[in-house]
Every structure is written in C-alpha cells, then in structure tokens.
Tab-separated table of C-alpha atoms in Angstrom:
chain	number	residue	atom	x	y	z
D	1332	UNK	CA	2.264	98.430	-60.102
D	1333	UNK	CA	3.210	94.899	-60.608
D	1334	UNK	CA	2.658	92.149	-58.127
D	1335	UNK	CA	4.658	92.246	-55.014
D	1336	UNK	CA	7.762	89.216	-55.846
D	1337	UNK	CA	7.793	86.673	-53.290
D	1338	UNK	CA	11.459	87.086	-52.245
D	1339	UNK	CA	9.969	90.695	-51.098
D	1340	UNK	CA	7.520	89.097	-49.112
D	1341	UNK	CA	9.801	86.718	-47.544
D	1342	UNK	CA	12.499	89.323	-46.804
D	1343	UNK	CA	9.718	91.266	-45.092
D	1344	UNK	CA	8.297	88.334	-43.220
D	1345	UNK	CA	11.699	87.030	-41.977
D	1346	UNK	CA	12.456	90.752	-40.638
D	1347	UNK	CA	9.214	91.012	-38.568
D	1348	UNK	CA	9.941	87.327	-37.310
D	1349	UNK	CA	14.228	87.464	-36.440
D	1350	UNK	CA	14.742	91.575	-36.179
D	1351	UNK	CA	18.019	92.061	-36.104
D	1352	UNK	CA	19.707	93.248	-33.069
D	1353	UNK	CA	19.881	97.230	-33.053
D	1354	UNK	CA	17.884	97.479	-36.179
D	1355	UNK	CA	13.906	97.955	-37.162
D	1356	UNK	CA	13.011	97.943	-40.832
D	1357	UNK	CA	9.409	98.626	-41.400
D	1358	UNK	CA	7.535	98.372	-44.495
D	1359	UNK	CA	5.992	101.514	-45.458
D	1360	UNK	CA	1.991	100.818	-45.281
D	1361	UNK	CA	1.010	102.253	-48.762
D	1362	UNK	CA	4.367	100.593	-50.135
D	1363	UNK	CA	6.383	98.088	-49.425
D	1364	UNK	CA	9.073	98.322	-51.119
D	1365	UNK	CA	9.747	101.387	-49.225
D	1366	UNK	CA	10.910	101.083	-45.444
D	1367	UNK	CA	11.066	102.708	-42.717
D	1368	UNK	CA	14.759	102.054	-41.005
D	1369	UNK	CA	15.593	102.986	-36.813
D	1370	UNK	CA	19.920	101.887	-36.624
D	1371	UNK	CA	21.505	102.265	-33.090
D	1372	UNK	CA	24.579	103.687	-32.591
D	1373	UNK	CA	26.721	100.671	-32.326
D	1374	UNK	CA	27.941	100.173	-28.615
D	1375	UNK	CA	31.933	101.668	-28.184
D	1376	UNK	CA	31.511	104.190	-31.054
D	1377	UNK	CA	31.209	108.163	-31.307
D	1378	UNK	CA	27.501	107.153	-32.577
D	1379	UNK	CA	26.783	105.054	-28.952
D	1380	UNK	CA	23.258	106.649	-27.744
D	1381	UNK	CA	21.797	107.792	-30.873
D	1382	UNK	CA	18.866	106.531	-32.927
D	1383	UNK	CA	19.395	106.853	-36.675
D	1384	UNK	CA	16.443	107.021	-39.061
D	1385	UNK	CA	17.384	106.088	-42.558
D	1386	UNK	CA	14.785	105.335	-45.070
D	1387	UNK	CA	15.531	102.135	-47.490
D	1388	UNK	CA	14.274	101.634	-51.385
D	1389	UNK	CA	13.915	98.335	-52.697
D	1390	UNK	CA	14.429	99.307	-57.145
D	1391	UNK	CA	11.453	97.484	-59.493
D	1392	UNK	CA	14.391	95.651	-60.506
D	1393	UNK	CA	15.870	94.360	-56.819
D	1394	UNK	CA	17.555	91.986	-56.074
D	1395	UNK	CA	18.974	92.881	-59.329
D	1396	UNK	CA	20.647	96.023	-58.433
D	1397	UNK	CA	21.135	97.080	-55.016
D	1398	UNK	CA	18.581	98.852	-52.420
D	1399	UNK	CA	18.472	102.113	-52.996
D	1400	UNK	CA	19.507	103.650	-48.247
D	1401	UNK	CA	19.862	107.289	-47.202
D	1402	UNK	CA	20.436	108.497	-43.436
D	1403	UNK	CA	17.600	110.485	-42.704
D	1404	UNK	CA	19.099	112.007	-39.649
D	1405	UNK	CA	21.991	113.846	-39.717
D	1406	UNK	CA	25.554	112.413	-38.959
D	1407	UNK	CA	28.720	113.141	-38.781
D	1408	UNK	CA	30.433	110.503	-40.537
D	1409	UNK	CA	33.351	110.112	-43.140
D	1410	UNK	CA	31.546	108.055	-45.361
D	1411	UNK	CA	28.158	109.411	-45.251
D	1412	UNK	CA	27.435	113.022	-46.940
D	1413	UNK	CA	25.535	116.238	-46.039
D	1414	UNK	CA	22.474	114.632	-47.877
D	1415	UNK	CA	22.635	110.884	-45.922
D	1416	UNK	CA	23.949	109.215	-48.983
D	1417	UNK	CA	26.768	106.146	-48.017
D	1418	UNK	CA	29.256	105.283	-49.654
D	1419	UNK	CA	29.576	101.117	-49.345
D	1420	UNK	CA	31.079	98.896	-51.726
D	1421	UNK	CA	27.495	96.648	-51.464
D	1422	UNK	CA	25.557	99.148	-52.765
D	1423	UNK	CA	27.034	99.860	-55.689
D	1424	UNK	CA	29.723	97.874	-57.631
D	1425	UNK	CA	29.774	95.068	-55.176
D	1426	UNK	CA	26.055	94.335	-55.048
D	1427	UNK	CA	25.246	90.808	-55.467
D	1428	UNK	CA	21.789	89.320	-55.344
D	1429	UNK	CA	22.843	87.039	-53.044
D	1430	UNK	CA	22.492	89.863	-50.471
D	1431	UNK	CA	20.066	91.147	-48.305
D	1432	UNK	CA	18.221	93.968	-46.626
D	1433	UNK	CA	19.110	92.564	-43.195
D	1434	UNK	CA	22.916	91.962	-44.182
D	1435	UNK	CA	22.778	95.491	-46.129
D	1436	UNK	CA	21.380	96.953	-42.490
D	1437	UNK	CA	24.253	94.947	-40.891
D	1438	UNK	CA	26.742	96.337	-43.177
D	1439	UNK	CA	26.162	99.537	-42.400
D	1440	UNK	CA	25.965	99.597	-38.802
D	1441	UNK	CA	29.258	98.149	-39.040
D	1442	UNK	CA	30.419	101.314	-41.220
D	1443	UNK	CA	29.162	103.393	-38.016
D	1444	UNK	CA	31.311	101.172	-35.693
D	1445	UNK	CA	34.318	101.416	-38.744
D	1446	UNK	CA	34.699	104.823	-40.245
D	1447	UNK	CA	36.734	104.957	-43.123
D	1448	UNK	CA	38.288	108.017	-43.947
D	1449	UNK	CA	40.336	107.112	-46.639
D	1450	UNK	CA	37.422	106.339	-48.815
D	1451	UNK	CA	35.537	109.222	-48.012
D	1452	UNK	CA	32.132	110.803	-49.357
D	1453	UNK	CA	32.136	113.601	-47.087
D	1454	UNK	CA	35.113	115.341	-47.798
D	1455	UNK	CA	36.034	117.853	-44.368
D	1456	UNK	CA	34.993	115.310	-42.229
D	1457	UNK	CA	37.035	112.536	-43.684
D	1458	UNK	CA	39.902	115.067	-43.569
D	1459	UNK	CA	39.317	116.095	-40.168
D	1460	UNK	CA	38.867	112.285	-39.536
D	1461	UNK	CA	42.857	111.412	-40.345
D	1462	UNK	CA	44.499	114.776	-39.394
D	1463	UNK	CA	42.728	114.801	-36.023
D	1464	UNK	CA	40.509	111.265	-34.803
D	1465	UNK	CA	40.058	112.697	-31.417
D	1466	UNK	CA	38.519	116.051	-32.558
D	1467	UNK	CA	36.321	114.387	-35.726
D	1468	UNK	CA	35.155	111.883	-32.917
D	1469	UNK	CA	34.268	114.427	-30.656
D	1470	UNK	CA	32.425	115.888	-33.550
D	1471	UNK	CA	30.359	112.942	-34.258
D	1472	UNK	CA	29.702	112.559	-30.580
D	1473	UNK	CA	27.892	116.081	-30.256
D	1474	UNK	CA	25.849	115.131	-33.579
D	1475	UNK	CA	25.273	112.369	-31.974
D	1476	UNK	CA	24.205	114.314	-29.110
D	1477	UNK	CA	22.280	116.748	-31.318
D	1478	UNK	CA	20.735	115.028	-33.721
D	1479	UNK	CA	20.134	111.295	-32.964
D	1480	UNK	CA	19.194	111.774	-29.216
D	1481	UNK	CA	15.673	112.115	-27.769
D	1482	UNK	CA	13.748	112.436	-30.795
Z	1351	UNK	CA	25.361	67.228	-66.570
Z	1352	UNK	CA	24.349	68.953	-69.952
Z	1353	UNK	CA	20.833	69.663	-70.178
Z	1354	UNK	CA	21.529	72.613	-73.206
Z	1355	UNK	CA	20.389	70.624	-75.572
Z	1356	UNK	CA	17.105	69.505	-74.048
Z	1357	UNK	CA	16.635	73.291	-72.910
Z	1358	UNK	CA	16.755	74.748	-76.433
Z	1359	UNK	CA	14.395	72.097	-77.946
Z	1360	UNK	CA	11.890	72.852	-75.092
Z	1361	UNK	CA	12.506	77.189	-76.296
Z	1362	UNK	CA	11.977	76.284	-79.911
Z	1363	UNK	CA	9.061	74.352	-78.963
Z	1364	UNK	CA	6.874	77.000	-76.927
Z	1365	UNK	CA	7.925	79.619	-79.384
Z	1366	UNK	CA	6.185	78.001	-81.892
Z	1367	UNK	CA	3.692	77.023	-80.345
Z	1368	UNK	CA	3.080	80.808	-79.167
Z	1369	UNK	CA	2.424	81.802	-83.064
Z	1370	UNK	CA	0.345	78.602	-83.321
Z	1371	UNK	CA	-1.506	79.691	-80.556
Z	1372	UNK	CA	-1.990	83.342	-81.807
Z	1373	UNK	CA	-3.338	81.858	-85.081
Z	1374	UNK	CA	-5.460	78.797	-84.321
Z	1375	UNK	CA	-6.014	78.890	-80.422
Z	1376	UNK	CA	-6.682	82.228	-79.341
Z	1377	UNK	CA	-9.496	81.980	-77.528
Z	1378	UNK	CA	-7.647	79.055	-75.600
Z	1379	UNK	CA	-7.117	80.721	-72.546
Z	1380	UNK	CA	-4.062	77.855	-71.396
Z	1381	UNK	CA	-2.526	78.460	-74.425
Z	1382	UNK	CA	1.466	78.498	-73.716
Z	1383	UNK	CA	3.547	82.175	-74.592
Z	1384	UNK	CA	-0.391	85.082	-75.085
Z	1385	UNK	CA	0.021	86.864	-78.338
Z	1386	UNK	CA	0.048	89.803	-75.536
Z	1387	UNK	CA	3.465	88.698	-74.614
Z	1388	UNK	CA	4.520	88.748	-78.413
Z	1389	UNK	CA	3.562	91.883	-78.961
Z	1390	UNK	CA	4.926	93.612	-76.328
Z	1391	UNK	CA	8.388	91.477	-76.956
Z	1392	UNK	CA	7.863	92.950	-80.332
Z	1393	UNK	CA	7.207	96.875	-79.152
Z	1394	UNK	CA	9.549	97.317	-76.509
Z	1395	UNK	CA	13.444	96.927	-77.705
Z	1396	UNK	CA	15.188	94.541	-75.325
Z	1397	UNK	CA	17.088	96.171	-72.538
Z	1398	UNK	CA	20.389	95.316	-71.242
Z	1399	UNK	CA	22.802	95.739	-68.559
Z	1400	UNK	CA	26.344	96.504	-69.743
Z	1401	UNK	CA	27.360	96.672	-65.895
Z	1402	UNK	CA	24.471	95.906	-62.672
Z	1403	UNK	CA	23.832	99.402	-62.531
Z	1404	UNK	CA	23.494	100.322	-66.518
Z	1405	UNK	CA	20.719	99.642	-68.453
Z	1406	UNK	CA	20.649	100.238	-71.905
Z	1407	UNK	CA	17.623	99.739	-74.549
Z	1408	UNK	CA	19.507	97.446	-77.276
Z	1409	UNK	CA	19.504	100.134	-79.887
Z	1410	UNK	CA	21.672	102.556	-77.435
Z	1411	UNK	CA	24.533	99.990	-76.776
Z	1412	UNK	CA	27.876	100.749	-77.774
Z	1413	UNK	CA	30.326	98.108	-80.208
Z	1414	UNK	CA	32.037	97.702	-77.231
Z	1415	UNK	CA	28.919	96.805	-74.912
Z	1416	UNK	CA	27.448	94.509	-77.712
Z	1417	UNK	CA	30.659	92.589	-77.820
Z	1418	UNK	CA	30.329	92.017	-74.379
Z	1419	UNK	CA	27.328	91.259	-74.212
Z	1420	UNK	CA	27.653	89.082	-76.697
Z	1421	UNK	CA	30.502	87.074	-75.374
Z	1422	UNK	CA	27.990	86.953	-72.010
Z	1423	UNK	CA	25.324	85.363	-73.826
Z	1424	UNK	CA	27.933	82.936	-75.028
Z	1425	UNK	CA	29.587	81.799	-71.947
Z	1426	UNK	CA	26.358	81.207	-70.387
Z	1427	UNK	CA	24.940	78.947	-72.887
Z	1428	UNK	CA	28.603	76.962	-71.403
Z	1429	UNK	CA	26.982	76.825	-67.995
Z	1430	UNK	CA	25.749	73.175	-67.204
Z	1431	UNK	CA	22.098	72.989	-65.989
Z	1432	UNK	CA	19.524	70.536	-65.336
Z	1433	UNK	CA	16.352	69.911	-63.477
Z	1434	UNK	CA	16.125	69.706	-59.151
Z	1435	UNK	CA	15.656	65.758	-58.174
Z	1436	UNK	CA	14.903	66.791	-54.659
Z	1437	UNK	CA	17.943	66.801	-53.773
Z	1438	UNK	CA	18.202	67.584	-49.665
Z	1439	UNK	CA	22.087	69.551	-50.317
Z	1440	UNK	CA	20.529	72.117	-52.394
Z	1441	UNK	CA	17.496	73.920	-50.484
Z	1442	UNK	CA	16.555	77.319	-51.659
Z	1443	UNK	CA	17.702	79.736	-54.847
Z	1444	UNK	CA	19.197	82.674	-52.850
Z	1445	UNK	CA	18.057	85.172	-55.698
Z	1446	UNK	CA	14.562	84.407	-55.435
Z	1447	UNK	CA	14.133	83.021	-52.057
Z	1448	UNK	CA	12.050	79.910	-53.315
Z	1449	UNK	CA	12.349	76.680	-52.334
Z	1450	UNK	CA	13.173	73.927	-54.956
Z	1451	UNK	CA	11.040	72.474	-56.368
Z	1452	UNK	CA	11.096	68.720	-58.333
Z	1453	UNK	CA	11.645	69.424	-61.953
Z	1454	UNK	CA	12.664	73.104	-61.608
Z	1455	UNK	CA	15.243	73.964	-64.233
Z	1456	UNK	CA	18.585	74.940	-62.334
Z	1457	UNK	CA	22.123	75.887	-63.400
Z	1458	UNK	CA	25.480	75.433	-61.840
Z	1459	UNK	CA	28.110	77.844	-61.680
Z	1460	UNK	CA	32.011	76.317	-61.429
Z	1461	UNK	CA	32.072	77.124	-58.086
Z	1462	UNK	CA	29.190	74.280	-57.635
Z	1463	UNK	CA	26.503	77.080	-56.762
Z	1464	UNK	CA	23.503	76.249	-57.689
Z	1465	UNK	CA	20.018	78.838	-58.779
Z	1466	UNK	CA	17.477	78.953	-60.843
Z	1467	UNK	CA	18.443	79.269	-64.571
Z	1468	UNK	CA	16.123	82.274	-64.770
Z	1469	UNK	CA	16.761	83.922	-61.513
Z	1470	UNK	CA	21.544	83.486	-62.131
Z	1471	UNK	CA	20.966	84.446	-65.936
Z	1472	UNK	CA	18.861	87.481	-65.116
Z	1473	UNK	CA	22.071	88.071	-63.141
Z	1474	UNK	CA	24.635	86.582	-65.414
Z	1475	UNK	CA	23.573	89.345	-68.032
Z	1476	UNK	CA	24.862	92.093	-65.442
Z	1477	UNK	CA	28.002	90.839	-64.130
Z	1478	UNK	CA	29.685	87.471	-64.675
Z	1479	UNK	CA	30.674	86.655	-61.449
Z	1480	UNK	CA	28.458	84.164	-58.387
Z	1481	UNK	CA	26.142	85.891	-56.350
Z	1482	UNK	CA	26.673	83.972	-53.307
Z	1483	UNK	CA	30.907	83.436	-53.692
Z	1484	UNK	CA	31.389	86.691	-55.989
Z	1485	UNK	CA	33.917	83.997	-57.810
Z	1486	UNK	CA	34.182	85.400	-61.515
Z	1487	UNK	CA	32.719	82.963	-63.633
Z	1488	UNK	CA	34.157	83.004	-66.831
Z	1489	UNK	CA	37.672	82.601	-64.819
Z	1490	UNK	CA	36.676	79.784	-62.949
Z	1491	UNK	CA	35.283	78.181	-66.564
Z	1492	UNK	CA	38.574	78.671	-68.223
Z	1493	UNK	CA	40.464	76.965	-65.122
Z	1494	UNK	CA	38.051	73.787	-65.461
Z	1495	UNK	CA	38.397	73.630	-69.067
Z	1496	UNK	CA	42.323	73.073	-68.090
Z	1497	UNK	CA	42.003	70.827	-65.472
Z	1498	UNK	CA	39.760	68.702	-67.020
C-alpha cells in the first residue's frame, strides 16, 4: 500500500492531541486509515447515556471523496438505517476537502441531537418520527437503553 | 497575477526532458519525470471524475461527461496562480494540511482562497466549486469578468 499522506498523519496527530469533546477516534493498529469511533449520546437527546461505536474509512483517494462512517451499534434513528449507514449531506454530494474527520464526527453527533425525519434513510422510523415524536423518542430511548448502555 | 504562462513553459520543459532522460540519462538517478512514470502514464488510461463520487477510466466517459470535462479543464487553466512569497495571511493548504512553503506553486479561486495548484485542481476536476466557501467557481469567474 502506498505511503501514508501527511494530511493523514496530521489529522491523526491533531485528534490524539485536541479530542473532541464526546468523541474518540482511534486509528486502527494494522491500518490507519481505518478507525475506531466511541460518539456519546449528545446531552438533552433520546440518545443521552449511550455510547455509540461507529467505525470510520478514510478512501485511497480522501480527502478527495468523503470518509467512508457506519454506526456499529444499533440505533434508532431517522436518518440512520438497519445496517448503520447515515444519511448526511457531507458525506456524499456535499463533501468538500476542506473538511475533516473531526468536523465529519461533529456533524454527526449533531444529527443525533437533530433528527430529521423528513429526509429519512430509515423509512418506519422516520414515519413514526413525524406521526408520533413522543412514541419514536421513546423508541430511541429504550435502544438507547438496550443497545448503547453498559457495553 | 498570471503565472499560466510561466507554468506551461516549466510542463513543456520537464516533459521533455523526461524522454531526454529516458534516452540519454537513464542511469541518472535525479533525472526529472523516471521512464517508470511514462510508462505507466502510458498503460493505465487516465481516470476521471464526472461528479466527486464517479470515476470513470477516459475511454468509459460519456459525450456528455467529456464535454464537461472538457469545459473543466478549460476554466481552470482561467484560474490565476503564482508562487507563495511567505506571505504571513496565507498559512496552510486546507486540502493537504501543509504548510507553505517559499516558492510553492499556488492558485486562487475568485473567492480569494488560496491552495496548492495540485492539491484545488485534483479537486477542481470533481466539482467546480471552493472547498473551504463551497462558492461555485465558474459563477464567481463569470461575475468578475463583469465587474472588471
């Protein structure tokens, strides 16, 4: 595999030094491009509590084209599907190489704070989501609960 | 501002120089452009990127994705650039994460954001618009064709 490009290395270094707040991004140790991602459940949200493991691909060609990020624990969440994918403007026709893996991180820990159910990936959630908020977020809660809690 | 023409000389230059190289100074290991690097220019077809996410060998391209492409290689070639004097404004290219360094070859977008030429026409190829502003660029050319 080629050489590792500096604005990897940099990215990676500048994580370890300034984490940010509510999120750990580890490089993989046999490759780093390939990290290892721990989001809290932003603070006045159904996801408050949990501990959300996603796992985060950096493309041969990045920053070219986007990160490749997929919730490895499960979630109940309009905009994520069954299979942890996430549906976010950044990562796919809004990319710009001007962004980063911390503000991509950022981003979507500010998707778990701001659900958005009109643009939805995960169909019957999303639909539960605008006929009934209070039972959708009592949903995500016991995922929450379930899934992202004590493990 | 207009460094184009000094840029293309410098191409021409090195690319002959590369065949001069493969031919007289081979076993010159300094040698500018390896006859490596030719070859495998010459093996692999170029690839392209219609859109950021598509990439396309230049023999699968539509009419419609050459034209664009085309018209992409054209407006760039509109894009001032020149070489980094130190400058203290200007810092860092955000696609590559280097500092600046004297004598690096830069171009400037309209919007007065300023990269690497290699690292914003990597990205110029994909999409036409600023990394760091997301102003489209061919727009913002038109508009300071007018006011000027």
């Amino acid at each position: 595999m080629a050489a590792l490009p500096r604005r990897i290395i940099k990215e990676t270094q500048r994580l370890m030094q300034e984490p940010v707040p509510g999120i750990s991004a580890v490089p993989d140790e046999s490759n780093a491009r390939y990290f290892h991602v721990i989001v809290t459940g932003p603070e006045d949200s159904p996801f408050e509590g949990g501990l959300f493991k996603l796992e985060l691909f950096l493309p041969e060609d990045y920053p070219m084209s986007a990160p490749k990020v997929r919730f490895i624990t499960k979630i109940y969440h309009p905009n994520i599907d069954r299979l942890g994918r996430i549906c976010l403007d950044i990562l796919k026709e809004k990319w710009s190489p001007a962004l980063q893996i911390r503000t991509v991180l950022l981003s979507i820990q500010a998707l778990l704070s701001a659900p958005n159910p009109d643009d939805p990936l995960a169909n019957d959630v999303a639909e539960l989501w605008k006929e009934n908020e209070s039972e959708a977020i009592r949903n995500a809660k016991e995922w929450t609960r379930r899934y992202a809690m004590d493990n | 501002m207009g460094n184009c023409f000094k840029r293309s000389t410098t191409d021409d230059i090195s690319l002959l120089r590369g065949t001069d190289s493969v031919r007289e100074t081979s076993s010159d290991p300094v040698g500018p452009p390896s006859y490596q690097e030719a070859l495998s220019v010459q093996s692999t077809p170029p690839l392209y990127h219609p859109s950021p996410s598509v990439t396309r060998s230049v023999t699968q391209l539509t009419e419609e994705e050459q034209i664009k492409i085309a018209k992409r290689i054209g407006l760039i070639q509109h894009l001032p650039t020149g070489k980094y004097d130190g400058c203290k404004k200007i810092r860092e290219c955000v696609i590559c994460m280097g500092e600046f360094m004297v004598g690096d070859a830069l171009r400037y977008l309209p919007c007065m954001h300023t990269y690497h030429v290699t690292c914003i026409d990597d990205w110029l190829m994909r999409s036409l618009t600023c990394p760091s502003c997301m102003e489209p660029v061919d727009a913002a050319l038109l508009t300071s064709y007018e006011t000027n």
